[in-house]
Amino acid sequence: MRAALLHEIGQDKLEVFDDVEAVGFGPGKVRLRIRAAGLCHSDVSAMNGVLPQPAPFIPGHEGAGEVLDVGDGVTGLSAGDRVLVCWLPACGECPSCRRGQTQLCLAGFMNAGTPNFKRPGKDVFGFAGTGTFTEEVVVGAGCAVPIPDDVPFEIAALIGCGVTTGLGAAINTAQVEAGSSVAVIGCGGVGISTIQGARVNGAAQIVAVDPVASRREAALRFGATEALAPDELADAKQRITSGEGFDYVFEVVGKSATARTAYENTRRGGTLCIVGAGAMDDNFQVNMFELFFDEKRILPSMYGGGDVLRSYERAIALWRAGRIDLESMITHRVRLDGINDALDQMRTGESLRTCIEL
């Protein structure tokens, strides 16, 4: 089958091969035919080494498609079912799951170090234990979540990560209050979803911050009340909050510098929510006096900060009700052979989210 593969960490181009095989099918596993995949910035971060990932590997962790076959012991799924790919499934048995924090379950990461593809004479990994830039993939049954017939594959793929992460940061983790002021730093696909989540929860002011003009324009269409370049944020803080700072600030970039900016623009007693996935050697610093004196809540948000299955259902319900716009987030569509053009679009910020149609 065809798949897009990165040979070595640090390369910026993928190569499409037609001699890749999905392996590992057996008890507890399902084989999926991928129909649509989303290109997320985390895929780029894995390619350039910001996020740890063994190579060679097939990127992609947002995906949706059809079940081709199920292994022994798999219940609730059968051939032909329409599903989305959950890259971080909950085991239901670990301490995090028993506490109701299924987004912190590490069971899914256990498969990330096992190759689930191969080429002649070579094992190939899938990003985050999945790898959706391919026509077929074998994953654990918990990674295949059934979706209703009215949800298009491209919408389901986005819900599988970016939409759930952004909505959940605002709704689950920060629990944005009605009438509050919000700033979102970084307005790619996850940032736009965060803006939509803040709007759903009734925020009065939602300020979108991004250096790319096209993303600022998009943020206004998705519910931001203002959209600013980074150097305009200080003036907005003074104008909108009388210099006090915003009630909620979301960092959706994954860098310590923007996290520090977010902290400085959060009011005393307000909430800084870290949504971006950054590098292990990039340290965010606060001094002990300001940490105590300002009483700002610093809340990391992993995969939307809540039960992902419930979050999927909520995203679908909000989309059906017209409360969130998911179709318009897909601003670039490519076939698998055009994936490098899509990568270039993401790096320059010219698209919110790319749909790869397989």
Coordinates of C-alpha atoms in Angstrom, one line a residue:
M1 CA 0.0 0.0 0.0
R2 CA 1.0 3.7 -0.2
A3 CA 2.3 5.6 2.8
A4 CA 4.2 8.8 3.4
L5 CA 7.5 8.1 5.4
L6 CA 10.2 10.1 7.1
H7 CA 13.6 8.4 7.0
E8 CA 15.4 10.4 9.6
I9 CA 14.5 12.9 12.3
G10 CA 15.3 16.4 11.1
Q11 CA 14.4 15.9 7.5
D12 CA 11.6 18.3 6.3
K13 CA 10.2 16.2 3.4
L14 CA 8.3 13.0 3.3
E15 CA 8.6 10.3 0.7
V16 CA 5.6 8.4 -0.6
F17 CA 6.2 4.7 -1.1
D18 CA 3.9 2.0 -2.4
D19 CA 5.6 -1.0 -0.8
V20 CA 4.6 -0.4 2.8
E21 CA 2.7 -3.1 4.8
A22 CA 0.7 -2.7 8.0
V23 CA 1.8 -5.3 10.6
G24 CA 0.8 -6.5 14.0
F25 CA -2.8 -7.7 13.3
G26 CA -4.0 -10.2 15.9
P27 CA -6.0 -10.5 19.1
G28 CA -7.2 -7.2 20.4
K29 CA -6.3 -5.4 17.2
V30 CA -8.2 -3.9 14.3
R31 CA -7.2 -3.2 10.7
L32 CA -8.4 0.1 9.3
R33 CA -8.8 1.6 5.9
I34 CA -7.9 5.3 6.3
R35 CA -10.2 7.6 4.3
A36 CA -9.0 11.0 5.6
A37 CA -6.2 12.3 7.8
G38 CA -5.5 15.7 9.3
L39 CA -2.0 17.3 9.2
C40 CA -1.4 18.6 12.7
H41 CA 1.6 20.6 13.9
S42 CA 2.5 17.8 16.3
D43 CA 3.4 15.7 13.2
V44 CA 5.8 18.5 12.1
S45 CA 7.2 18.6 15.7
A46 CA 7.9 14.9 15.6
M47 CA 9.6 15.2 12.2
N48 CA 12.0 18.0 13.4
G49 CA 12.7 16.3 16.8
V50 CA 10.7 18.6 19.1
L51 CA 8.6 15.6 20.1
P52 CA 10.3 12.3 20.7
Q53 CA 9.6 9.7 18.0
P54 CA 11.8 6.8 16.7
A55 CA 12.5 6.8 12.9
P56 CA 11.9 5.8 10.2
F57 CA 8.2 6.6 10.8
I58 CA 4.9 7.4 9.2
P59 CA 3.5 10.6 10.6
G60 CA -0.2 11.3 11.3
H61 CA -2.3 10.7 14.3
E62 CA -5.6 12.3 13.2
G63 CA -7.5 10.0 11.0
A64 CA -10.8 8.4 10.2
G65 CA -11.9 5.5 8.0
E66 CA -13.5 2.1 7.9
V67 CA -12.8 -1.2 9.8
L68 CA -11.5 -3.9 7.5
D69 CA -11.1 -6.7 10.0
V70 CA -11.1 -7.3 13.7
G71 CA -8.9 -9.6 15.8
D72 CA -10.0 -12.2 18.3
G73 CA -11.4 -10.8 21.5
V74 CA -12.5 -7.5 19.9
T75 CA -16.1 -6.6 20.8
G76 CA -18.3 -3.6 19.7
L77 CA -16.5 -3.3 16.3
S78 CA -17.0 -5.2 13.0
A79 CA -16.0 -4.9 9.4
G80 CA -17.5 -1.9 7.7
D81 CA -17.9 0.3 10.8
R82 CA -17.0 3.9 10.4
V83 CA -14.5 5.0 13.0
L84 CA -12.1 7.8 14.0
V85 CA -8.6 7.1 15.2
C86 CA -7.9 7.9 18.9
W87 CA -4.2 8.1 19.3
L88 CA -4.4 8.0 23.1
P89 CA -6.9 5.3 24.1
A90 CA -7.7 4.7 27.7
C91 CA -7.1 1.3 29.2
G92 CA -9.8 1.7 31.9
E93 CA -7.7 0.0 34.5
C94 CA -4.7 2.2 35.4
P95 CA -4.8 4.7 38.4
S96 CA -5.4 7.6 36.0
C97 CA -8.4 5.9 34.4
R98 CA -9.8 4.9 37.8
R99 CA -9.5 8.5 38.9
G100 CA -11.5 9.6 35.8
Q101 CA -8.4 11.2 34.2
T102 CA -8.4 9.0 31.1
Q103 CA -6.5 11.7 29.1
L104 CA -3.4 10.8 31.3
C105 CA -3.5 7.1 30.6
L106 CA -0.1 5.9 29.4
A107 CA -1.3 2.6 27.9
G108 CA -1.4 4.1 24.4
F109 CA 2.2 5.1 24.6
M110 CA 3.3 1.6 25.3
N111 CA 2.7 0.8 21.6
A112 CA 4.6 3.8 20.3
G113 CA 7.9 2.0 20.6
T114 CA 6.8 -1.0 18.6
P115 CA 6.9 -0.9 14.7
N116 CA 3.5 -1.2 13.2
F117 CA 4.6 -1.0 9.6
K118 CA 7.3 -2.5 7.4
R119 CA 9.0 -2.1 4.1
P120 CA 11.2 -4.7 2.4
G121 CA 14.0 -5.4 4.9
K122 CA 13.1 -2.5 7.3
D123 CA 10.7 -1.9 10.2
V124 CA 8.8 1.3 10.2
F125 CA 7.1 3.1 13.2
G126 CA 3.8 4.9 13.2
F127 CA 3.7 8.3 15.0
A128 CA 2.2 8.0 18.5
G129 CA 1.6 4.3 17.8
T130 CA -0.8 5.1 14.9
G131 CA 0.5 6.6 11.6
T132 CA -2.4 7.8 9.5
F133 CA -0.6 9.1 6.4
T134 CA -1.2 5.7 4.9
E135 CA -4.0 3.7 3.3
E136 CA -4.2 1.1 6.0
V137 CA -3.1 0.8 9.6
V138 CA -3.3 -1.8 12.4
V139 CA -4.1 -0.3 15.9
G140 CA -5.5 -1.5 19.2
A141 CA -9.2 -1.8 19.3
G142 CA -9.4 1.1 21.7
C143 CA -7.9 3.4 19.0
A144 CA -10.9 2.8 16.8
V145 CA -13.9 4.8 18.0
P146 CA -17.2 4.4 16.1
I147 CA -18.7 7.6 14.6
P148 CA -22.3 8.3 13.4
D149 CA -23.1 8.0 9.7
D150 CA -23.7 11.8 9.4
V151 CA -20.1 12.8 10.4
P152 CA -17.9 13.1 7.3
F153 CA -14.5 11.4 7.5
E154 CA -12.6 14.6 7.2
I155 CA -14.6 16.1 10.2
A156 CA -14.1 13.0 12.3
A157 CA -10.3 13.1 11.6
L158 CA -10.1 16.6 13.1
I159 CA -12.2 15.6 16.1
G160 CA -9.6 12.9 16.7
C161 CA -7.1 15.4 18.0
G162 CA -7.0 19.1 17.2
V163 CA -10.7 20.0 17.8
T164 CA -10.9 17.9 20.9
T165 CA -7.7 19.4 22.3
G166 CA -8.7 23.0 21.7
L167 CA -12.3 22.8 22.7
G168 CA -11.4 20.8 25.8
A169 CA -8.7 23.3 26.9
A170 CA -11.4 26.0 27.1
I171 CA -14.3 23.9 28.4
N172 CA -12.7 21.2 30.5
T173 CA -9.4 22.5 31.7
A174 CA -9.8 26.2 32.1
Q175 CA -13.6 26.1 32.4
V176 CA -13.9 29.6 30.8
E177 CA -16.7 31.5 32.5
A178 CA -19.4 33.5 30.8
G179 CA -18.6 37.2 30.4
S180 CA -14.9 36.7 30.9
S181 CA -11.9 38.0 28.9
V182 CA -9.8 35.5 26.9
A183 CA -6.6 35.8 24.9
V184 CA -5.4 32.9 22.7
I185 CA -1.8 32.9 21.6
G186 CA -1.3 30.8 18.5
C187 CA -4.2 30.5 16.0
G188 CA -3.6 27.3 14.0
G189 CA -6.2 24.5 14.1
V190 CA -5.9 23.9 17.8
G191 CA -6.0 27.6 18.6
I192 CA -9.0 28.1 16.5
S193 CA -10.7 25.3 18.3
T194 CA -9.8 26.9 21.6
I195 CA -11.4 30.2 20.4
Q196 CA -14.6 28.2 19.5
G197 CA -14.6 26.6 22.9
A198 CA -14.3 30.0 24.7
R199 CA -17.1 31.3 22.5
V200 CA -19.3 28.3 23.4
N201 CA -18.7 29.0 27.1
G202 CA -19.8 32.6 26.7
A203 CA -16.5 34.6 26.9
A204 CA -17.2 38.3 26.3
Q205 CA -13.9 39.2 24.8
I206 CA -11.7 36.7 22.8
V207 CA -8.4 38.2 21.6
A208 CA -6.6 36.1 19.0
V209 CA -2.8 36.6 18.8
D210 CA -0.8 35.3 15.8
P211 CA 2.0 36.7 13.6
V212 CA 0.4 35.4 10.4
A213 CA -2.2 37.8 9.0
S214 CA -4.3 35.0 7.3
R215 CA -4.6 33.2 10.6
R216 CA -5.7 36.4 12.4
E217 CA -8.4 36.9 9.7
A218 CA -9.6 33.3 10.2
A219 CA -9.7 33.8 14.0
L220 CA -12.3 36.5 13.5
R221 CA -14.5 34.2 11.4
F222 CA -14.4 31.6 14.1
G223 CA -15.5 33.8 17.0
A224 CA -12.5 36.1 18.1
T225 CA -13.6 39.6 18.9
E226 CA -10.2 41.0 18.0
A227 CA -7.2 39.6 16.2
L228 CA -3.7 41.0 16.8
A229 CA -0.1 40.6 15.9
P230 CA 2.1 39.7 18.9
D231 CA 3.5 43.2 19.3
E232 CA 0.0 44.6 19.7
L233 CA -0.9 42.4 22.7
A234 CA 0.5 44.8 25.3
D235 CA -1.7 47.7 24.1
A236 CA -4.7 45.4 24.0
K237 CA -4.1 44.3 27.6
Q238 CA -4.1 48.0 28.6
R239 CA -7.1 48.9 26.5
I240 CA -9.4 45.9 27.3
T241 CA -8.4 45.1 30.9
S242 CA -7.1 48.5 32.1
G243 CA -3.7 46.8 32.4
E244 CA -4.8 44.1 34.8
G245 CA -4.5 41.2 32.4
F246 CA -7.0 38.8 30.8
D247 CA -9.0 36.3 32.9
Y248 CA -7.8 33.4 30.7
V249 CA -4.8 33.2 28.4
F250 CA -4.2 30.1 26.3
E251 CA -0.7 29.3 25.0
V252 CA -1.1 27.2 21.9
V253 CA 2.4 27.3 20.5
G254 CA 4.5 25.1 22.7
K255 CA 7.4 27.4 23.4
S256 CA 8.6 28.8 26.7
A257 CA 8.9 32.4 25.3
T258 CA 5.2 32.5 24.4
A259 CA 4.3 30.8 27.6
R260 CA 6.1 33.6 29.5
T261 CA 4.2 36.2 27.4
A262 CA 1.0 34.4 28.2
Y263 CA 1.8 34.5 31.9
E264 CA 2.6 38.2 31.9
N265 CA -0.8 38.9 30.2
T266 CA -2.8 36.9 32.6
R267 CA -4.4 38.9 35.5
R268 CA -3.5 38.2 39.1
G269 CA -5.8 35.3 40.1
G270 CA -6.4 34.4 36.5
T271 CA -5.7 31.3 34.5
L272 CA -2.9 30.5 32.2
C273 CA -3.6 27.3 30.2
I274 CA -0.8 25.6 28.4
V275 CA -2.1 23.8 25.3
G276 CA 1.0 23.7 22.9
A277 CA 3.3 20.6 23.0
G278 CA 6.9 21.7 23.3
A279 CA 10.4 20.3 23.6
M280 CA 11.7 18.6 26.7
D281 CA 14.7 20.9 26.9
D282 CA 12.7 24.2 26.6
N283 CA 12.1 25.3 30.2
F284 CA 9.4 27.7 31.3
Q285 CA 10.4 29.8 34.3
V286 CA 8.6 31.8 37.0
N287 CA 10.2 33.1 40.1
M288 CA 9.0 31.9 43.5
F289 CA 7.7 35.4 44.6
E290 CA 5.5 36.0 41.6
L291 CA 4.2 32.4 41.8
F292 CA 3.1 33.0 45.3
F293 CA 2.1 36.7 45.1
D294 CA 0.2 36.7 41.8
E295 CA -1.8 33.5 42.5
K296 CA -2.1 32.7 38.8
R297 CA -3.4 29.3 38.0
I298 CA -1.0 27.5 35.6
L299 CA -3.0 24.6 34.0
P300 CA -1.5 22.3 31.4
S301 CA -4.1 20.7 29.2
M302 CA -3.4 17.3 27.8
Y303 CA -5.6 16.2 24.9
G304 CA -8.4 18.5 26.0
G305 CA -8.1 17.7 29.7
G306 CA -11.0 15.3 30.0
D307 CA -12.5 12.0 29.0
V308 CA -11.8 11.9 25.2
L309 CA -14.8 9.7 24.3
R310 CA -17.1 12.2 26.0
S311 CA -15.3 15.0 24.4
Y312 CA -15.8 13.4 20.9
E313 CA -19.5 13.2 21.6
R314 CA -19.7 16.8 22.7
A315 CA -17.8 18.0 19.7
I316 CA -20.2 16.2 17.4
A317 CA -23.2 17.5 19.3
L318 CA -21.9 21.1 19.1
W319 CA -21.2 20.7 15.4
R320 CA -24.6 19.3 14.6
A321 CA -26.2 22.2 16.5
G322 CA -24.2 24.8 14.5
R323 CA -22.4 26.0 17.7
I324 CA -19.0 25.2 16.2
D325 CA -17.7 25.4 12.6
L326 CA -15.5 22.4 11.6
E327 CA -16.0 22.4 7.9
S328 CA -14.4 25.8 7.4
M329 CA -11.3 24.7 9.4
I330 CA -10.3 22.5 6.4
T331 CA -8.7 25.2 4.3
H332 CA -6.3 22.9 2.3
R333 CA -7.0 19.5 0.7
V334 CA -4.4 17.3 -0.8
R335 CA -4.0 13.7 -2.0
L336 CA -1.2 11.7 -0.4
D337 CA 1.2 12.6 -3.2
G338 CA 0.8 16.3 -2.4
I339 CA 1.7 16.0 1.3
N340 CA 4.9 18.0 1.0
D341 CA 3.0 21.0 -0.4
A342 CA 0.7 20.7 2.6
L343 CA 3.7 20.6 5.0
D344 CA 5.0 23.8 3.4
Q345 CA 1.6 25.4 3.8
M346 CA 1.6 24.5 7.5
R347 CA 5.1 25.9 8.1
T348 CA 4.2 29.2 6.6
G349 CA 0.8 29.4 8.3
E350 CA -1.1 29.6 5.1
S351 CA -3.7 27.0 6.2
L352 CA -5.5 26.2 9.4
R353 CA -5.7 22.5 8.8
T354 CA -5.0 20.3 5.9
C355 CA -7.2 17.3 5.0
I356 CA -5.3 14.5 3.4
E357 CA -7.7 12.3 1.3
L358 CA -6.7 8.7 1.0

